[in-house]
Coordinates of C-alpha atoms and ligand atoms in Angstrom, one line a residue:
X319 CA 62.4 46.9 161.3
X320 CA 63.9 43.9 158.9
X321 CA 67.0 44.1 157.0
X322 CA 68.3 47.5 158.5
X323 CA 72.0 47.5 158.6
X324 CA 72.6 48.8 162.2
X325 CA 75.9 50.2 161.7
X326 CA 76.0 51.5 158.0
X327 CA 75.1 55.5 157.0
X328 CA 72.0 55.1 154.9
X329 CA 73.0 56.4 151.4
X330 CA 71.9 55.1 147.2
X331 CA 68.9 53.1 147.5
X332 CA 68.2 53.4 151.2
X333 CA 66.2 56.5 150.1
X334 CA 64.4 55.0 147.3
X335 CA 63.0 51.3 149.4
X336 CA 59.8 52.8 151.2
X337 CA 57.7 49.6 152.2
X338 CA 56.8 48.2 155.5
X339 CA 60.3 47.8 157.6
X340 CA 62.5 49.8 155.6
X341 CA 64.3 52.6 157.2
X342 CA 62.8 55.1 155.0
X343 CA 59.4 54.0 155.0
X344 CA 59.6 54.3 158.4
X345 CA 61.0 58.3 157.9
X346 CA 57.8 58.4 155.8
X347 CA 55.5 57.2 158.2
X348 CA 55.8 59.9 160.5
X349 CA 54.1 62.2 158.3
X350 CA 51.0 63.1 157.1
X351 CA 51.3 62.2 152.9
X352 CA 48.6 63.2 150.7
X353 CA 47.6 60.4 148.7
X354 CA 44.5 61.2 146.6
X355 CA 42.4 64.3 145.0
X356 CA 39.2 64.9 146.8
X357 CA 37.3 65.4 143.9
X358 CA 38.0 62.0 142.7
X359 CA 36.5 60.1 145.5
X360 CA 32.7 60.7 144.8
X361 CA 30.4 59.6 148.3
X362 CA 29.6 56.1 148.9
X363 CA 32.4 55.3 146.0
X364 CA 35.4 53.2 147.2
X365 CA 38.6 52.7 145.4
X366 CA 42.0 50.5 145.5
X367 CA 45.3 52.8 146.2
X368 CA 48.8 51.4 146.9
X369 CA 50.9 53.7 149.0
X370 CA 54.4 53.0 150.5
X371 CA 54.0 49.2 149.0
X372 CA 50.7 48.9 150.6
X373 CA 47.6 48.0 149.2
X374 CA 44.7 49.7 150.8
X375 CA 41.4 50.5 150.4
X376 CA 40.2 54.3 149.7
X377 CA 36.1 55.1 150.3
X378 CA 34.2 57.7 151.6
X379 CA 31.1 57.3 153.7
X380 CA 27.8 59.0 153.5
X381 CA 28.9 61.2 155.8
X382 CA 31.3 62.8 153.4
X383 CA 34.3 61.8 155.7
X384 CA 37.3 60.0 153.6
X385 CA 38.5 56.4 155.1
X386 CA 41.6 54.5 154.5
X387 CA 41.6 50.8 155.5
X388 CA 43.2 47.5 154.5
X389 CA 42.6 46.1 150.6
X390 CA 41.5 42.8 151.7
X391 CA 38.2 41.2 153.4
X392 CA 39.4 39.7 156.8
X393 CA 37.0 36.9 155.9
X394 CA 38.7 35.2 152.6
X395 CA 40.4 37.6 151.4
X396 CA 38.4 39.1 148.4
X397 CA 39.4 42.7 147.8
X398 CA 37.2 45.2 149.5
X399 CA 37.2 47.5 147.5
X400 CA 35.4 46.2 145.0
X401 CA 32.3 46.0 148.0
X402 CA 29.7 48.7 149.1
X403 CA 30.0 51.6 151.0
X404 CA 27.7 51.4 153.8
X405 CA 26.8 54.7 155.8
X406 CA 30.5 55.1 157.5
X407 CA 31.3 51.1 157.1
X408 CA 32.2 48.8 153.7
X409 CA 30.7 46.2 153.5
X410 CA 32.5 43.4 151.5
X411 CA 30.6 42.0 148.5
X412 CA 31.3 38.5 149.1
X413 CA 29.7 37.0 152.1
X414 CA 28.6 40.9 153.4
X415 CA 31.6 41.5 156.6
X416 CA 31.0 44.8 157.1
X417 CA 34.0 47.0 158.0
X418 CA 34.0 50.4 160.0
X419 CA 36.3 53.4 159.0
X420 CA 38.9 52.1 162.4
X421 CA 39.0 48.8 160.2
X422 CA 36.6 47.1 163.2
X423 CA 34.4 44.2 161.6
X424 CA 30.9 45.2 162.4
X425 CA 28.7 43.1 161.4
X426 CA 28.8 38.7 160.0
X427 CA 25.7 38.4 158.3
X428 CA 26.1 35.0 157.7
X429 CA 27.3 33.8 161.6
X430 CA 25.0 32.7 163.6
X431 CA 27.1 33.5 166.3
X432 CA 29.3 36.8 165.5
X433 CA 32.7 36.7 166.3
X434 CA 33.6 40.4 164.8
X435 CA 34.8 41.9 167.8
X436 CA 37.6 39.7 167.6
X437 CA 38.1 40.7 163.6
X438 CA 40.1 44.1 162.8
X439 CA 42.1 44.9 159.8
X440 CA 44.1 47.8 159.2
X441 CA 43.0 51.6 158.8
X442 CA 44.8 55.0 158.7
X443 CA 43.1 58.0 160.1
X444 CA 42.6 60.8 156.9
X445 CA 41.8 64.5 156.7
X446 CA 41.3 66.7 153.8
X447 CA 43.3 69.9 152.9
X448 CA 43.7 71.9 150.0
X449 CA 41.3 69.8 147.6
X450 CA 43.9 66.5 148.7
X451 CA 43.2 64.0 151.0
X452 CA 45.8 63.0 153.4
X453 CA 46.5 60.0 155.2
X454 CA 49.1 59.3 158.6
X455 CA 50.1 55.7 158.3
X456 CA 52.2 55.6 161.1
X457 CA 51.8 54.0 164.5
X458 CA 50.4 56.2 167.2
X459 CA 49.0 59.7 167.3
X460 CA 49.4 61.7 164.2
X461 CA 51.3 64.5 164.2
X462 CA 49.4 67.8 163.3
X463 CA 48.0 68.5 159.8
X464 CA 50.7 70.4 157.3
X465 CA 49.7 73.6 157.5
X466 CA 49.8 76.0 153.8
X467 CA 48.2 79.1 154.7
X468 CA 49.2 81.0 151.2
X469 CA 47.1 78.6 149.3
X470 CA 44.2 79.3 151.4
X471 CA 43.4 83.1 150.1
X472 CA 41.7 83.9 147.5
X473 CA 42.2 82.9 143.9
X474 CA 41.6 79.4 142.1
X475 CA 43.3 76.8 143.7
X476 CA 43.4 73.0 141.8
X477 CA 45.3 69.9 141.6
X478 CA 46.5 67.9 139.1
X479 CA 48.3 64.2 139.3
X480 CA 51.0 62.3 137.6
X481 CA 52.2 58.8 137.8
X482 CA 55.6 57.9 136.7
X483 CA 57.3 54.2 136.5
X484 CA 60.1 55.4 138.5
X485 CA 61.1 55.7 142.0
X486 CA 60.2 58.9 143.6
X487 CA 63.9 60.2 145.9
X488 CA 65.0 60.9 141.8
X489 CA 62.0 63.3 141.7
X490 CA 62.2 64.7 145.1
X491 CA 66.1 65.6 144.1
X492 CA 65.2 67.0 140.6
X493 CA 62.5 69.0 142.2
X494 CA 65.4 71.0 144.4
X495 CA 67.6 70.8 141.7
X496 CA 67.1 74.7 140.2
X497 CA 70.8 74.5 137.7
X498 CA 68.4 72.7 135.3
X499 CA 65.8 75.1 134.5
X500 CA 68.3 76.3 132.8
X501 CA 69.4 73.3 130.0
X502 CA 66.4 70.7 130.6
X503 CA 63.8 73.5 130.5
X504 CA 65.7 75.8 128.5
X505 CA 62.8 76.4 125.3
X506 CA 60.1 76.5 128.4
X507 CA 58.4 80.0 129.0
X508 CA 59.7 80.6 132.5
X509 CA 58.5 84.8 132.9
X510 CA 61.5 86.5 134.4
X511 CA 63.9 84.7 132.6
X512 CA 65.1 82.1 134.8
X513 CA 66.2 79.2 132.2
X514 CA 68.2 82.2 130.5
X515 CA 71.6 81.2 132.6
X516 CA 72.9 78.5 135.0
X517 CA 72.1 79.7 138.7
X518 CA 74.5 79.9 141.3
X519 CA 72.4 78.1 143.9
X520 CA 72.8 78.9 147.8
X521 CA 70.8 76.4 150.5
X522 CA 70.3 76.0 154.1
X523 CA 68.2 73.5 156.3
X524 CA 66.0 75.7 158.1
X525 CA 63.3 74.5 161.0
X526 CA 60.8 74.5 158.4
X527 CA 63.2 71.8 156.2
X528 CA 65.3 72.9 153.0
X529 CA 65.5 76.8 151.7
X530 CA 67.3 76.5 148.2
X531 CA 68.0 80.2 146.6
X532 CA 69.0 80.3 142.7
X533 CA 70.6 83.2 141.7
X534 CA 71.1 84.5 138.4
X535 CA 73.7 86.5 136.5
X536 CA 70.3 89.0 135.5
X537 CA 69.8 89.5 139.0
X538 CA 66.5 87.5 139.4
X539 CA 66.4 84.8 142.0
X540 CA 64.2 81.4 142.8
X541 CA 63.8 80.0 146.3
X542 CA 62.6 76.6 146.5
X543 CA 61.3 75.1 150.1
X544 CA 61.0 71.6 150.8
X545 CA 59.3 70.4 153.8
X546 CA 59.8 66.5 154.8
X547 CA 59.3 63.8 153.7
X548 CA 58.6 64.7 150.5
X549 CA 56.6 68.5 150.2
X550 CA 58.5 71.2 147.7
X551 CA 57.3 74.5 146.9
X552 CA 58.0 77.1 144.5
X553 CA 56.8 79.9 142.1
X554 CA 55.8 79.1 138.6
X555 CA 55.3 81.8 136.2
X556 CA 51.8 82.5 135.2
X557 CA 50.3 80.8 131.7
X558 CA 47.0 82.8 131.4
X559 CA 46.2 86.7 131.1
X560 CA 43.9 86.6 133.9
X561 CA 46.8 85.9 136.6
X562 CA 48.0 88.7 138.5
X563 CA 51.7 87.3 139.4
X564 CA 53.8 84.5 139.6
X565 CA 51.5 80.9 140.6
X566 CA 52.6 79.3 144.3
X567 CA 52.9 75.6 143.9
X568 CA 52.9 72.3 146.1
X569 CA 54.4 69.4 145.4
X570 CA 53.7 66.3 147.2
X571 CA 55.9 62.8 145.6
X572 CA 54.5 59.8 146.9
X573 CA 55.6 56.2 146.5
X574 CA 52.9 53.8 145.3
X575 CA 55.8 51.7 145.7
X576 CA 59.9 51.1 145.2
X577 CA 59.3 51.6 141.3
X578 CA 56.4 54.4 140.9
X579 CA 54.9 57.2 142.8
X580 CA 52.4 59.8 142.0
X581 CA 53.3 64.0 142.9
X582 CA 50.1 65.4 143.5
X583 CA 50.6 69.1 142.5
X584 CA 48.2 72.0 144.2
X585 CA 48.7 75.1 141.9
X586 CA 47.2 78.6 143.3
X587 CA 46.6 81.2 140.7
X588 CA 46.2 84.5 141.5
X589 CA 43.1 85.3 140.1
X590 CA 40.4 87.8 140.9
X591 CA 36.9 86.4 142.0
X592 CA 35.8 88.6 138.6
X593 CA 38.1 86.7 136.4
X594 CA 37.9 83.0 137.7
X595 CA 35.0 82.1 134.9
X596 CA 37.1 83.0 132.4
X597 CA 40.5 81.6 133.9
X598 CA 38.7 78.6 134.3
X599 CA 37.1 79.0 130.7
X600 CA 40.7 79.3 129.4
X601 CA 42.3 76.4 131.6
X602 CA 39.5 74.3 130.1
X603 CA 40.2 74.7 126.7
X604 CA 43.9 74.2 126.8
X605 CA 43.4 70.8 128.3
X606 CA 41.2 69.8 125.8
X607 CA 43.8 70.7 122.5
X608 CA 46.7 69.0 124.5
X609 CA 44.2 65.9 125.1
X610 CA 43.7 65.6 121.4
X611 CA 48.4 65.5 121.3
X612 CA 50.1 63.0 120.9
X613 CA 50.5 61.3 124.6
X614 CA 53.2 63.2 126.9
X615 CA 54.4 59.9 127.9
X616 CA 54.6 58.3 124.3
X617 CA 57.0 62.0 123.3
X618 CA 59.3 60.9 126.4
X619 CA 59.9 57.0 125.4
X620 CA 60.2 58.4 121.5
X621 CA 63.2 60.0 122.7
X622 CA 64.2 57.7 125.0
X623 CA 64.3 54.9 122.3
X624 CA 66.5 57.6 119.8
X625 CA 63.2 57.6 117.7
X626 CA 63.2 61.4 118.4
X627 CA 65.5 63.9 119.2
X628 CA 65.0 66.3 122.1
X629 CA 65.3 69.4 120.3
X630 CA 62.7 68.0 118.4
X631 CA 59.7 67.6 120.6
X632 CA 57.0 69.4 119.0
X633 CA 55.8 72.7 121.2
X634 CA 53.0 71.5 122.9
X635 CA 51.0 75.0 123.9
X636 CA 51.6 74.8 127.4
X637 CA 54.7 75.0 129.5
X638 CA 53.7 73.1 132.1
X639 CA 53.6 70.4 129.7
X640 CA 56.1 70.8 128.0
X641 CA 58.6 71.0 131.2
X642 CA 56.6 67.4 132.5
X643 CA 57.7 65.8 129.2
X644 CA 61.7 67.6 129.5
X645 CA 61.3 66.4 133.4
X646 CA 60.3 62.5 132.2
X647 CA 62.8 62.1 130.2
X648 CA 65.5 63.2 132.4
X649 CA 64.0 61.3 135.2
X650 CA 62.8 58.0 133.2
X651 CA 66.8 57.9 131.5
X652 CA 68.0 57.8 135.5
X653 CA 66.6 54.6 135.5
X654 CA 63.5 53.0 137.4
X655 CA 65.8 53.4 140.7
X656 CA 69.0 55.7 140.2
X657 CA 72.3 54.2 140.9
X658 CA 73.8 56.7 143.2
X659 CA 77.0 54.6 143.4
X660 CA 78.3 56.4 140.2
X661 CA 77.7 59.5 140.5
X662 CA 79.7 62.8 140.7
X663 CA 78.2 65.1 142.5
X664 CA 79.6 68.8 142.1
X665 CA 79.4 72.2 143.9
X666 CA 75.7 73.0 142.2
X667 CA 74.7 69.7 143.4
X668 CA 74.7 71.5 146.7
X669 CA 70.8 71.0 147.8
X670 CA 70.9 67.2 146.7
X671 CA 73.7 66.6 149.1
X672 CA 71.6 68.6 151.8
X673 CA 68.4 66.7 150.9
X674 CA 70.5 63.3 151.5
X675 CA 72.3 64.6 154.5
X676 CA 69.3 65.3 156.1
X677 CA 67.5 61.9 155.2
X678 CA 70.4 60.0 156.4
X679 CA 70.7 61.6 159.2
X680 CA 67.0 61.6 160.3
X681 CA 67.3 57.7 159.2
X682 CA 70.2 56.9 161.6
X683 CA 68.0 58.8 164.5
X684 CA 64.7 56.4 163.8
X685 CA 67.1 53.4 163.4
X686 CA 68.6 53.9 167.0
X687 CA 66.0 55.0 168.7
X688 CA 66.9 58.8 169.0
X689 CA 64.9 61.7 168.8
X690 CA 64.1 63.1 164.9
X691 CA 64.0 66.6 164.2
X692 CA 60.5 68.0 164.8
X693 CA 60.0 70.1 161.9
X694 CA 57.6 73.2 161.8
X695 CA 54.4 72.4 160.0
X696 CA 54.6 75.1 157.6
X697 CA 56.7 76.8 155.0
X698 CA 56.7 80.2 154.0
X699 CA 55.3 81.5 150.7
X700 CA 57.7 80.7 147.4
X701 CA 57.3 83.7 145.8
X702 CA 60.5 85.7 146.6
X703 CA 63.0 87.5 145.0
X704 CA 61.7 87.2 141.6
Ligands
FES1557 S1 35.5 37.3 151.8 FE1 34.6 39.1 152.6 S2 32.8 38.4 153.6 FE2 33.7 36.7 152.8
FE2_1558 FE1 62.3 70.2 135.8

């Protein structure tokens, strides 16, 4: 690894720095991370992704099967991903190398004497999983596939993605962070009536990773999971008259790099095969009035700027939305990577001192050599206590 103080306990920004080398892209890199919604990946379509500060190339063959190699032709360097699919292979556009899904050069159409044997560039083994496809872009075996078996029943299961221009540790943290549901979130329709007090949260690290409990003065409580590096779940209350109880959610945050990342978020509503036309019907045609808002973003830097207050953000029809925009703001006003020098943590900051306990901790073991904690590849369903 370069530039890893030997001595020091990682703490501030050794969470947040994620590229090649660093301690805690190296933390990442012994997971699986999901990096891209299957649906978006058509067959024979390739496309460019940047994951952990790496530029890569994502296509999928004519097989079906998803592959994950490096963003640049070995030959001169033109991006591949701009080339053609080719059964399991890409074939770069420029002088037609042709790449196989292990990153092996296959074919030199224009040598008379092929030297491709001797040409390899990157590649990272990928598997799908609840409508996601992951990637392991660490050295040596993978590990096995995170395993969710609560979003497998049935229901209507779907995904939705967000990029944000900030590093993601500050939305890993705010994502275990339940006492503020109750003033960020507090005009959001959370059913049961979670954002009507500040919870007394409880948390332990568990074999699974993180169990964070928020308890309220009504009696109802939350429980929060988060599975490492970077998995949270939790219950969400339901938006459409068709759900049956309380939706179980997935968050994955993933670094495109130091200053973005993109959470890929699995929602499973629990929705009778009778009703999933018209859930879907209804889904539908929410998405379609909040397309034709004003930009979530645009709200967030309005207020940002002191162009608009935050008790003014026009209602927007759909919590979920609504909460993204509350969550930007806090998140984007952190800054593009938080300075943790200056903060002051307090008791109810107990499961962001846990999560960074637990990263430091695992970072020291990678950074001399000692075993990391091998965590169970599961976590159990959300819903609880409610
Ligand atoms: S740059 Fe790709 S084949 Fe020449
Ligand atoms: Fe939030």
């Amino acid at each position: 690894m370069n530039d890893v103080d030997n001595t020091s306990i990682p703490q501030g920004e050794d969470y947040a720095r994620t590229g090649p080398g660093t301690l805690a892209g190296e933390f990442f890199r012994q997971f699986w991370l999901a990096i891209y919604q299957s649906s978006g990946l058509k067959s024979e379509w390739s496309v460019p992704v940047r994951i952990l500060s790496e530029n890569l190339t994502l296509y999928r063959g004519a097989s079906g099967q998803a592959y994950l190699v490096g963003n640049r032709c070995a030959h001169r360097g033109t991006q591949l991903s701009a080339g053609i699919v080719d059964g399991e292979g890409i074939r770069c556009n420029y002088h037609g190398w042709k790449f196989s899904g292990a990153g092996q050069c296959v074919d030199q159409p224009s040598e008379p004497c092929s030297f491709a044997d001797r040409v390899k560039i990157k590649a990272y083994p990928c598997r799908e999983y609840l409508g996601l496809i992951f990637a392991y872009m660490g050295v040596g075996d993978p590990p096995p596939m995170p395993s969710y078996p609560h979003f497998e029943g049935d229901g209507v299961l779907f995904s939705h993605q967000l990029i944000r221009p900030i590093n993601f540790f500050q939305n890993l943290e705010n994502s275990i962070d339940e006492v503020h549901i109750g003033f960020l979130h507090a005009n959001s329709p959370y059913e049961g009536n979670i954002n009507d007090d500040v919870p007394v949260v409880t948390t332990e690290e568990t074999e699974f990773g993180i169990a964070q409990f928020g308890h309220r003065k009504n009696g109802k409580r939350r429980d929060t999971y988060y599975h490492p590096p970077t998995t949270t779940s939790w219950a969400q209350a339901p938006t459409y008259p068709e759900e049956m109880g309380w939706r179980d959610m997935l968050g994955f945050r993933v670094p495109i790099d130091d200053t973005s990342h993109i959470t890929h978020t699995i929602t499973f509503a629990k929705v009778s095969s009778e009703m999933r036309a018209s859930f879907l019907e209804r889904r539908k045609a929410e998405w379609l009035e909040l397309s034709k808002l004003q930009p979530a973003e645009e709200i967030a830097d309005l207020v940002l700027a002191g162009k608009m207050r935050f008790k003014d953000i026009p209602w927007r029809g759909n919590g979920a939305d609504m909460t993204r925009i509350q969550d930007r703001i806090a998140l984007m006003g952190q800054g593009v990577i938080a300075d943790r020098t200056m903060e002051n943590l307090g008791e109810a900051d107990i499961a962001i001192k846990l999560l960074r306990s637990i990263w430091s901790r695992e970072m020291i073991a990678l950074r001399d050599g000692k075993p990391a904690k091998k965590w169970l590849n599961s976590i159990p369903p959300p819903t609880t206590g409610l």
